[in-house]
CSV table of C-alpha atoms in Angstrom, one decimal:
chain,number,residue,atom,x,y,z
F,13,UNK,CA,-9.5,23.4,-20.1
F,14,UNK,CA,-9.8,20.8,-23.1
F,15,UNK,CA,-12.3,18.9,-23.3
F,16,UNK,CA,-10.1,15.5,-22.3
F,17,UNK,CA,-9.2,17.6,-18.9
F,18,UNK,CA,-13.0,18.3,-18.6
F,19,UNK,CA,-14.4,14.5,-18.8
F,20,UNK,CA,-11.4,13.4,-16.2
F,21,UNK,CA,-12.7,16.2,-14.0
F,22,UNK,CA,-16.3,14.9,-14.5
F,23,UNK,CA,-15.1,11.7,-13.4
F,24,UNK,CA,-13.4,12.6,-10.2
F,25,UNK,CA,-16.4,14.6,-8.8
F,26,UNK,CA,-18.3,11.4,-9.8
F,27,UNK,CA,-16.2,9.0,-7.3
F,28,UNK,CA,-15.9,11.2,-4.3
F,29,UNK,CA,-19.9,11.3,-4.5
F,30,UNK,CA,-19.7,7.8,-4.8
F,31,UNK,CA,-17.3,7.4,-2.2
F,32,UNK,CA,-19.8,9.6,0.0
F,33,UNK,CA,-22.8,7.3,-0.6
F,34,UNK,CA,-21.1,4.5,0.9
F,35,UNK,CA,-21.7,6.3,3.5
F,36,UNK,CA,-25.3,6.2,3.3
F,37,UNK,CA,-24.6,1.9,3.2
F,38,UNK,CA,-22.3,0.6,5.2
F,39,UNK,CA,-22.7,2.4,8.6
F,40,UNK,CA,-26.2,1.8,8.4
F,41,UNK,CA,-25.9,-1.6,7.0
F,42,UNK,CA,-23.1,-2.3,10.0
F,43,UNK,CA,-25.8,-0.8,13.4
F,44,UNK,CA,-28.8,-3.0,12.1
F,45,UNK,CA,-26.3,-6.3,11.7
F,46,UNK,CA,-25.3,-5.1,15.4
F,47,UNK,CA,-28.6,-4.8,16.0
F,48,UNK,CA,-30.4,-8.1,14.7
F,49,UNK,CA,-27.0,-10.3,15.6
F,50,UNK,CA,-26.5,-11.3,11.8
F,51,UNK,CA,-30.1,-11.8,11.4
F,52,UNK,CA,-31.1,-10.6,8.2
F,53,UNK,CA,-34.8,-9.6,7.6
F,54,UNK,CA,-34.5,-9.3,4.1
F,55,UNK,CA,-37.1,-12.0,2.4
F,56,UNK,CA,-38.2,-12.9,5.8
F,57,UNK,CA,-41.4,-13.9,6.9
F,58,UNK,CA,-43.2,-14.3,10.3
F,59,UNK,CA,-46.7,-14.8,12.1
F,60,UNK,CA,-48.8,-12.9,15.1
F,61,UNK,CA,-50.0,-14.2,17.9
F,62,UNK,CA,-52.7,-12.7,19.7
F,63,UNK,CA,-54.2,-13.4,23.0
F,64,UNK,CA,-55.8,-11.8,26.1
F,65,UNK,CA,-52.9,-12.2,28.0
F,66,UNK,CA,-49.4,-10.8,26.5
F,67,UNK,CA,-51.6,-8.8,23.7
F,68,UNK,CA,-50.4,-8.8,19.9
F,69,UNK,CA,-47.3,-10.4,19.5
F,70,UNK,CA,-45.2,-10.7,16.1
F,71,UNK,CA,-42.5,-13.5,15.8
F,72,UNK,CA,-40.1,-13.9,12.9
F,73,UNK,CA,-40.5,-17.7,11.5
F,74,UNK,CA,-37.9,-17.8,8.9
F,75,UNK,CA,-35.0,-15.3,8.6
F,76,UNK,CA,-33.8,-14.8,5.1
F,77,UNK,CA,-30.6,-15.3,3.9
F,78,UNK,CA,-27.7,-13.9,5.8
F,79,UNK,CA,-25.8,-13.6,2.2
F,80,UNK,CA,-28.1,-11.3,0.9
F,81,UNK,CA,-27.3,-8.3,4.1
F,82,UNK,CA,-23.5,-9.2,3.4
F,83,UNK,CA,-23.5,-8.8,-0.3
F,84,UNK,CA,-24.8,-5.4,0.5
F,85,UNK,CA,-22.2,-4.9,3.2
F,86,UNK,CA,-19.5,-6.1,0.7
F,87,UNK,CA,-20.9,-3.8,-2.7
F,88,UNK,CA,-20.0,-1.0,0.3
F,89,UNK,CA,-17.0,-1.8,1.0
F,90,UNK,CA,-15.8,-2.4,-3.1
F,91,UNK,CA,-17.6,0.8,-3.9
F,92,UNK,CA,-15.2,2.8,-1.2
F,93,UNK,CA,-12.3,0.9,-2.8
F,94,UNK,CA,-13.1,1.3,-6.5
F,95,UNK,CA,-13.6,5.0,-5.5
F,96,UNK,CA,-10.6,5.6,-3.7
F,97,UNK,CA,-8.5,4.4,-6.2
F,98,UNK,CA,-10.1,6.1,-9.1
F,99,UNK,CA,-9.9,9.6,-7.2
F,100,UNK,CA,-6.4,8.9,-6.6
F,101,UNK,CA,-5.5,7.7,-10.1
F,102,UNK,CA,-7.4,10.4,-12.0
F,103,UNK,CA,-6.4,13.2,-9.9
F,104,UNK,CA,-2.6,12.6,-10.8
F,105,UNK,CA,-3.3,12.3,-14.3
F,106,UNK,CA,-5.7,16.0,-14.0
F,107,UNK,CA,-2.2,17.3,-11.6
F,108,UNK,CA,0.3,16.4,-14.2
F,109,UNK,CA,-1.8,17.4,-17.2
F,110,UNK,CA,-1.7,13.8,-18.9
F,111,UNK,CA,-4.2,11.1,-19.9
F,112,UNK,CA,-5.0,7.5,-19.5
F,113,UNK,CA,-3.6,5.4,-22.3
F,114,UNK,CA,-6.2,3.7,-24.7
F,115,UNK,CA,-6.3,0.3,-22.2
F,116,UNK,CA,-6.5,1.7,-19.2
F,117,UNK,CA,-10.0,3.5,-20.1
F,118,UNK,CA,-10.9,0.3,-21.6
F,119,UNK,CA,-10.5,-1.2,-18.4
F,120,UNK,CA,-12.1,1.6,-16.6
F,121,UNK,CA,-14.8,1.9,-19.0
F,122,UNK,CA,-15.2,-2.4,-18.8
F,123,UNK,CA,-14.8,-2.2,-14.8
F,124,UNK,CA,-17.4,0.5,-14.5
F,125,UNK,CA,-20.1,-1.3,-16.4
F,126,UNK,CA,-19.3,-4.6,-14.4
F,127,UNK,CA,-19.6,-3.1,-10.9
F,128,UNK,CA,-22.6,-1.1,-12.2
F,129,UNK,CA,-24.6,-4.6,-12.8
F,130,UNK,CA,-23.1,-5.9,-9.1
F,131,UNK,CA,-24.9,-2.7,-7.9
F,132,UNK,CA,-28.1,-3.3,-9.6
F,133,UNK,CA,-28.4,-6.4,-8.7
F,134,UNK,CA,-27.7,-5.5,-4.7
F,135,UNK,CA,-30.3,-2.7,-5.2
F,136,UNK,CA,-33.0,-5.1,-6.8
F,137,UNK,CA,-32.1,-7.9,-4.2
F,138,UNK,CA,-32.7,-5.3,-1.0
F,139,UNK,CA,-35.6,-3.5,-2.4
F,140,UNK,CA,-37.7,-6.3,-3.6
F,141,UNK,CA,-36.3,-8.4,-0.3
F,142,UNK,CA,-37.4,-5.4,1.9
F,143,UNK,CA,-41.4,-4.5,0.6
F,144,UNK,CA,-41.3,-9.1,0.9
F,145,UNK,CA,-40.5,-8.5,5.0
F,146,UNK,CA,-43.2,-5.6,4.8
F,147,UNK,CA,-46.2,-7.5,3.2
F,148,UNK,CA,-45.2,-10.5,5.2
F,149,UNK,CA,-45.8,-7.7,8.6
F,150,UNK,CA,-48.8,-5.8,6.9
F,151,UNK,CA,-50.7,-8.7,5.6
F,152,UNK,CA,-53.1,-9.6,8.8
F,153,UNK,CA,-53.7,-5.9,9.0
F,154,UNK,CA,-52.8,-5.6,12.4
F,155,UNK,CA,-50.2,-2.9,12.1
F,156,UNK,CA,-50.5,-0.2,9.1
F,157,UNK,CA,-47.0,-0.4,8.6
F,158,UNK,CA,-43.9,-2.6,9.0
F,159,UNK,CA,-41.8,0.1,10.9
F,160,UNK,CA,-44.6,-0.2,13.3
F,161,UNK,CA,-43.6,-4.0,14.2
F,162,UNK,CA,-40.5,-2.9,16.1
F,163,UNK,CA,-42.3,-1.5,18.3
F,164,UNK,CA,-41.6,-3.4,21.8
F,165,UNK,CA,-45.0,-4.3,23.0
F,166,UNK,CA,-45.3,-6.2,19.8
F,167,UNK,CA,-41.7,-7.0,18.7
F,168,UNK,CA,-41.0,-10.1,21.1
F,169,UNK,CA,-37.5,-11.2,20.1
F,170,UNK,CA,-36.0,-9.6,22.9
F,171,UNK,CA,-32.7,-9.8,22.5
F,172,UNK,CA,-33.0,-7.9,19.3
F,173,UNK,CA,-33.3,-4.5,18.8
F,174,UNK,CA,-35.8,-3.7,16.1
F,175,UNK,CA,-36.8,-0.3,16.7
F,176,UNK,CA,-34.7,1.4,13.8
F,177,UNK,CA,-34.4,-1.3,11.4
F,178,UNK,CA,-37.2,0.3,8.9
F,179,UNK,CA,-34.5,3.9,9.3
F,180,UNK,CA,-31.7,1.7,8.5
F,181,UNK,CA,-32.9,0.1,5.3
F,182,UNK,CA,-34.3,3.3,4.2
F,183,UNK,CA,-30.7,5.4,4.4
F,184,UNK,CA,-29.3,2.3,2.6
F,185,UNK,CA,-32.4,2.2,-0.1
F,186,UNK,CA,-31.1,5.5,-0.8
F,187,UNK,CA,-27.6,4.8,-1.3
F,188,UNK,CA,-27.5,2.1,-3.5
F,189,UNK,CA,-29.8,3.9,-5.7
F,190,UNK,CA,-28.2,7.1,-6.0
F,191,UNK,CA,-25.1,5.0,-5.8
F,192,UNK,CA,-26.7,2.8,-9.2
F,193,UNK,CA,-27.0,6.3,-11.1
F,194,UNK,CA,-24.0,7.8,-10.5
F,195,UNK,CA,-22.3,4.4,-11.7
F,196,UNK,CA,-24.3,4.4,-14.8
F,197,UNK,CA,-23.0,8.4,-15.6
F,198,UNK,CA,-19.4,7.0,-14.7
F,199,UNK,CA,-20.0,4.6,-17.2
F,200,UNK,CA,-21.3,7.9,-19.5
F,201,UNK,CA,-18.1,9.3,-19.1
F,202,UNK,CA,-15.9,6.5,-20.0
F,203,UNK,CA,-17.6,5.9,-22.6
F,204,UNK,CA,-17.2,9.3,-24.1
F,205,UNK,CA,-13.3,9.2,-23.4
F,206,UNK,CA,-13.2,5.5,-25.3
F,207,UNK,CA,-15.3,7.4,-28.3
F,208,UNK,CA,-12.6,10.3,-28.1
F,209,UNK,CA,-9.7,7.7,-28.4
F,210,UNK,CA,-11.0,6.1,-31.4
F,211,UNK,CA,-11.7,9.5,-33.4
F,212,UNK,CA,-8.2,10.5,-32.1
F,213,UNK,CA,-7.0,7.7,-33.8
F,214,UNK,CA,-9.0,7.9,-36.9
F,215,UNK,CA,-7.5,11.3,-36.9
F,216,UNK,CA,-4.0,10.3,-36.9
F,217,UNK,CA,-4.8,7.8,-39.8
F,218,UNK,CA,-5.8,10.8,-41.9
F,219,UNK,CA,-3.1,12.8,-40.9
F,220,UNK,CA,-0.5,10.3,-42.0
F,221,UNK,CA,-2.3,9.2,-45.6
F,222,UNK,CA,-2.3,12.6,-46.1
F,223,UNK,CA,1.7,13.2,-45.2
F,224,UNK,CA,2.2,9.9,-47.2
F,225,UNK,CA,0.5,11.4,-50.4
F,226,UNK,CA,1.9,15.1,-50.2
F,227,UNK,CA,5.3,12.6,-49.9
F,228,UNK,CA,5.0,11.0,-53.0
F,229,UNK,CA,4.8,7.6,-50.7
F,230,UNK,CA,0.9,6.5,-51.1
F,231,UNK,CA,-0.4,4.0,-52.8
F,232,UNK,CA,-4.2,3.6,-53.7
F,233,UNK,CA,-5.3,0.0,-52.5
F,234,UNK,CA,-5.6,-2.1,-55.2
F,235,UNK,CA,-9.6,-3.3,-55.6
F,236,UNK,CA,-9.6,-6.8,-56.6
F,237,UNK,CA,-13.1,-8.0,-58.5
F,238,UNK,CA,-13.9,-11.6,-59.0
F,239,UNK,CA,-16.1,-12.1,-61.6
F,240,UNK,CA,-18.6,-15.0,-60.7
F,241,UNK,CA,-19.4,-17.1,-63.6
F,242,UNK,CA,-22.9,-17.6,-64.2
């Protein structure tokens, strides 16, 4: 197997792991927006009340942005997309024994490196948007950690189900960043093939100056110096 055949091989087992780790985002992604009716506690904030009465009680002042769950939902749903298609397109080229002209790894190598950044970003947005839910929770001191205000006798927002929501955002922690790091070796490996085109074609260059002179049919490049007067 050549070492063309090798990096398209590379590059398939690389989108069905990505299309496995959407896995590990969109089902859980999809049960906790069941679960918290669109809600989205990313960036959220909220207070405890505690009294002799009902005991500690936590309530959720202000909700954060219901775009910031979605774009998380949607980088899921491109990345099973992009994935698919790339599986399917690769595998045909690896099943007939050709390659990719120049453009198309350009655009593969160009795509890669966008959807890359659109990852990052959705990683950065959840992780930094999750620890601001859990110091808004763990800040009084009441609970040691933000799991812990699901609980029922102190989660009272009753028609919400916040028991696995710290389970949920942890499978999908993991996703996006294992997701971000295979995208960045994708990106490796396109790279690599768009290297391989352009010493292919620096090849060929040779190859025919060299056919041209054995030919009789090459002509030095005239070198044209301007003297500059002083």
């Amino acid at each position: 197997m050549g070492f063309g055949n090798l990096l398209v091989l590379s590059q398939v087992c690389g989108f069905v792991l990505l299309l496995l780790l959407s896995l590990f985002v969109l089902p859980p992604m999809f049960s906790y927006n069941q679960a918290f009716e669109g809600k989205c506690l990313l960036f959220a904030s909220g207070h405890y009340d505690s009294n002799n009465t009902t005991g500690l009680s936590f309530y959720v002042d202000n909700w954060g942005a219901s775009g910031y769950c979605n774009f998380t939902i949607f980088i899921g749903v491109c990345q099973i997309i992009l994935s698919f298609v790339q599986i399917v397109r690769l595998s045909i080229h690896l099943a007939n024994d050709t390659d990719s002209s120049f453009i198309g790894v350009f655009l593969t190598t160009l795509s890669t490196l966008m959807f890359a950044f659109l990852v990052m970003i959705c990683c950065l947005i959840v992780t930094i948007g999750f620890m601001s839910w859990c110091n808004s929770v763990t800040s009084d001191n009441f609970v040691r950690s933000c799991e812990m205000v699901g609980y029922a006798n102190i989660w009272k927002h009753a028609h919400i189900d916040a028991s696995k929501f710290s389970i949920q955002f942890g499978i999908t922690l993991f996703g996006l960043w294992f997701s971000l790091f295979v995208w960045f070796v994708e990106m490796a490996f396109s790279s690599a093939k768009l290297f391989q085109y352009h010493q292919q074609e620096d090849i060929m260059r040779s190859l025919m100056r060299e056919r041209q002179r054995l030919l009789g049919q090459y002509q030095e490049p005239e070198l044209m110096c301007h003297d500059s007067a002083s």
